[in-house]
Short mmCIF file of C-alpha atoms in Angstrom, two decimals:
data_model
loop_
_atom_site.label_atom_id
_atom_site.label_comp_id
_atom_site.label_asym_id
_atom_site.label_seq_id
_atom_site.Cartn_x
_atom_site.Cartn_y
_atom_site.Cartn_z
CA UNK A 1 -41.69 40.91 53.12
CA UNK A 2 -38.43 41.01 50.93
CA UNK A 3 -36.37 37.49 51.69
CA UNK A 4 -32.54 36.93 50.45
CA UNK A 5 -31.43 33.43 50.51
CA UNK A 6 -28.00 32.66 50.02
CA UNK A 7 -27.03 28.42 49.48
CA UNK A 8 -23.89 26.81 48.56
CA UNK A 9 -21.25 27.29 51.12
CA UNK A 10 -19.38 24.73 52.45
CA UNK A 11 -15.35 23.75 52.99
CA UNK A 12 -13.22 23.11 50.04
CA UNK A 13 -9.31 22.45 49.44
CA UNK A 14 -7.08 25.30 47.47
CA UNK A 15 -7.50 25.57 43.93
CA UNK A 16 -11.10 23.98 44.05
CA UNK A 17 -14.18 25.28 42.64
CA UNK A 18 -17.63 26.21 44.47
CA UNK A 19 -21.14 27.65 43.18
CA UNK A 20 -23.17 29.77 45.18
CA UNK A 21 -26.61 30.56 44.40
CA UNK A 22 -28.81 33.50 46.15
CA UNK A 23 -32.44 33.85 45.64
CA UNK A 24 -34.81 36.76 46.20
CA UNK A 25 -38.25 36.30 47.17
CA UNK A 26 -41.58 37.83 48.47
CA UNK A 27 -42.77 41.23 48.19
CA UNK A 28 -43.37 43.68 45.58
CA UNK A 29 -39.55 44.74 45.07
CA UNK A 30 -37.29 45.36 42.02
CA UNK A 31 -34.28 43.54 42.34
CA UNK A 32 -32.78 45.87 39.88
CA UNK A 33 -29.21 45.39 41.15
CA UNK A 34 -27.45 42.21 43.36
CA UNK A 35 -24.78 41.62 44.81
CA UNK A 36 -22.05 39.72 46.63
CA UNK A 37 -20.12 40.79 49.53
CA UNK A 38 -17.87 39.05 52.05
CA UNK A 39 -16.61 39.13 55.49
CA UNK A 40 -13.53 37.10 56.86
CA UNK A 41 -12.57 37.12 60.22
CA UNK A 42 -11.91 40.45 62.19
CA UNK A 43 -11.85 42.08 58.68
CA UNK A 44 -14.75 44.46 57.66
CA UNK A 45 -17.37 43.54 54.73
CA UNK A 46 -15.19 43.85 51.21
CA UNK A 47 -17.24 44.11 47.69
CA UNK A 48 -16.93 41.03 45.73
CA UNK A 49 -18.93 41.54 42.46
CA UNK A 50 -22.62 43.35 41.73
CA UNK A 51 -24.65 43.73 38.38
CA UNK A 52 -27.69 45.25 37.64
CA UNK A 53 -31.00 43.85 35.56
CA UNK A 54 -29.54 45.14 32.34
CA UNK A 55 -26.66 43.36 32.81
CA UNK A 56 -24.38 44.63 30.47
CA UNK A 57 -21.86 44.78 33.28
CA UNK A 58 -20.57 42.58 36.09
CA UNK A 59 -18.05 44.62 38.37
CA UNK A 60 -15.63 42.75 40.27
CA UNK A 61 -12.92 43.18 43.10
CA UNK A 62 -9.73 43.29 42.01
CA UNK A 63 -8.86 40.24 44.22
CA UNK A 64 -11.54 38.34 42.51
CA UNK A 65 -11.17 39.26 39.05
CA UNK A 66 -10.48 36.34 36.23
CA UNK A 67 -11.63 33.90 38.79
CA UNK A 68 -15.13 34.58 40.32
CA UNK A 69 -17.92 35.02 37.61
CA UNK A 70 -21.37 36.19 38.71
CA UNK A 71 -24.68 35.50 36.85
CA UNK A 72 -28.34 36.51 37.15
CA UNK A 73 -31.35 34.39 36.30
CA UNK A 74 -34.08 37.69 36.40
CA UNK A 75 -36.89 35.30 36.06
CA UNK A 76 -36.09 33.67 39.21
CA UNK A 77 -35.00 36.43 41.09
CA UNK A 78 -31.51 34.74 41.69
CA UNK A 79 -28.08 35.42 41.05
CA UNK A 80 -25.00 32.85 41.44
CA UNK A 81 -21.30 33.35 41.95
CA UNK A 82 -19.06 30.78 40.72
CA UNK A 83 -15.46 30.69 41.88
CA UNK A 84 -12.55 28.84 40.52
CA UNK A 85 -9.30 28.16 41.80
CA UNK A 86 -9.80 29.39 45.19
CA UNK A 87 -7.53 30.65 47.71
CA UNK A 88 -7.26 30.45 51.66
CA UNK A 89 -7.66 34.52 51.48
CA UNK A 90 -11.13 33.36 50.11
CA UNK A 91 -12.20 32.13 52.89
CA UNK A 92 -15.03 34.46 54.40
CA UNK A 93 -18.79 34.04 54.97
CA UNK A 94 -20.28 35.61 51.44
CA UNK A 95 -23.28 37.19 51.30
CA UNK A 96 -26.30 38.52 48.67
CA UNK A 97 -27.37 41.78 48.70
CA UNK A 98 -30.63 43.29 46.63
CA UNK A 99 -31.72 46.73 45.73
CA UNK A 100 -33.36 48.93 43.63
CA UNK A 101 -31.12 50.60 40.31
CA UNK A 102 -28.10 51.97 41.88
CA UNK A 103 -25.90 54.26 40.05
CA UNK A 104 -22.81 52.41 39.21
CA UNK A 105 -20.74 55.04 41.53
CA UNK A 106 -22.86 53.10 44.29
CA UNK A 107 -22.35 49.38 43.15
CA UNK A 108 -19.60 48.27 45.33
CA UNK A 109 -20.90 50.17 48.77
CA UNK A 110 -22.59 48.29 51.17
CA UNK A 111 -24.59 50.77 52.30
CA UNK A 112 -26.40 51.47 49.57
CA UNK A 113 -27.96 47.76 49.89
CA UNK A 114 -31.23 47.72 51.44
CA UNK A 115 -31.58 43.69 51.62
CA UNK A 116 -29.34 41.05 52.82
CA UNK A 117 -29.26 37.48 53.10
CA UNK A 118 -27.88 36.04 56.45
CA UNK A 119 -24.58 34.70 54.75
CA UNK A 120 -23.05 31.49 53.62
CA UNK A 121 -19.29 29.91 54.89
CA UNK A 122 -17.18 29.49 52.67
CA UNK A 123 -13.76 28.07 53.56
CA UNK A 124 -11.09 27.17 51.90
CA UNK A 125 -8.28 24.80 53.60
CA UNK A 126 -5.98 22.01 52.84
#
């Protein structure tokens, strides 16, 4: 059975920086291409930023671009998003997602994830 861990969340002030970390475990599954995704409140799930084992891209949101980076440990299975100067707007729970290879017409569509993790708050607030 495929399990997605996400860690890391927790309150932080504007213009503060915060590490999350998401690990994929158990079963016999190629985590070919992860993810990040986030939900505020009464918005719907946005993209955030996705790569794939290869790695010789990380796609980002526009609203994240310059200060989120995401990186992939393959031998662990893990991938980890660190933000900089974040923003109230950031505020959302964030969460992993793992597939197979996606095309990269698919990377930023939620749907195309088969495995999630159950999320991890981050807020930002003064």
């Amino acid at each position: 059975q495929v399990r997605v861990e996400e860690s890391g969340g927790r309150s932080v002030p504007p213009g503060n920086s915060l590490r999350l970390g998401c690990k994929v475990s158990g079963g016999n599954f190629n985590t070919n291409t992860m993810a990040w995704f986030r939900q505020a409140p009464g918005k719907e799930r946005e993209f955030v930023a996705a790569n794939r084992r290869s790695g010789e891209t990380t796609y980002y949101s526009d609203s994240v671009k310059g200060r989120f980076t995401m990186s992939r440990d393959n031998a662990e299975n893990a991938v980890y998003l660190h933000m900089t100067d974040l923003k109230p707007e950031d505020t959302a729970v964030y969460y992993c997602a793992a597939n197979g290879r996606l095309i990269l017409s698919a990377l930023r569509l939620s749907s195309m994830y088969n495995y999630w993790g159950r999320g991890t708050q981050v807020t930002v607030s003064s």
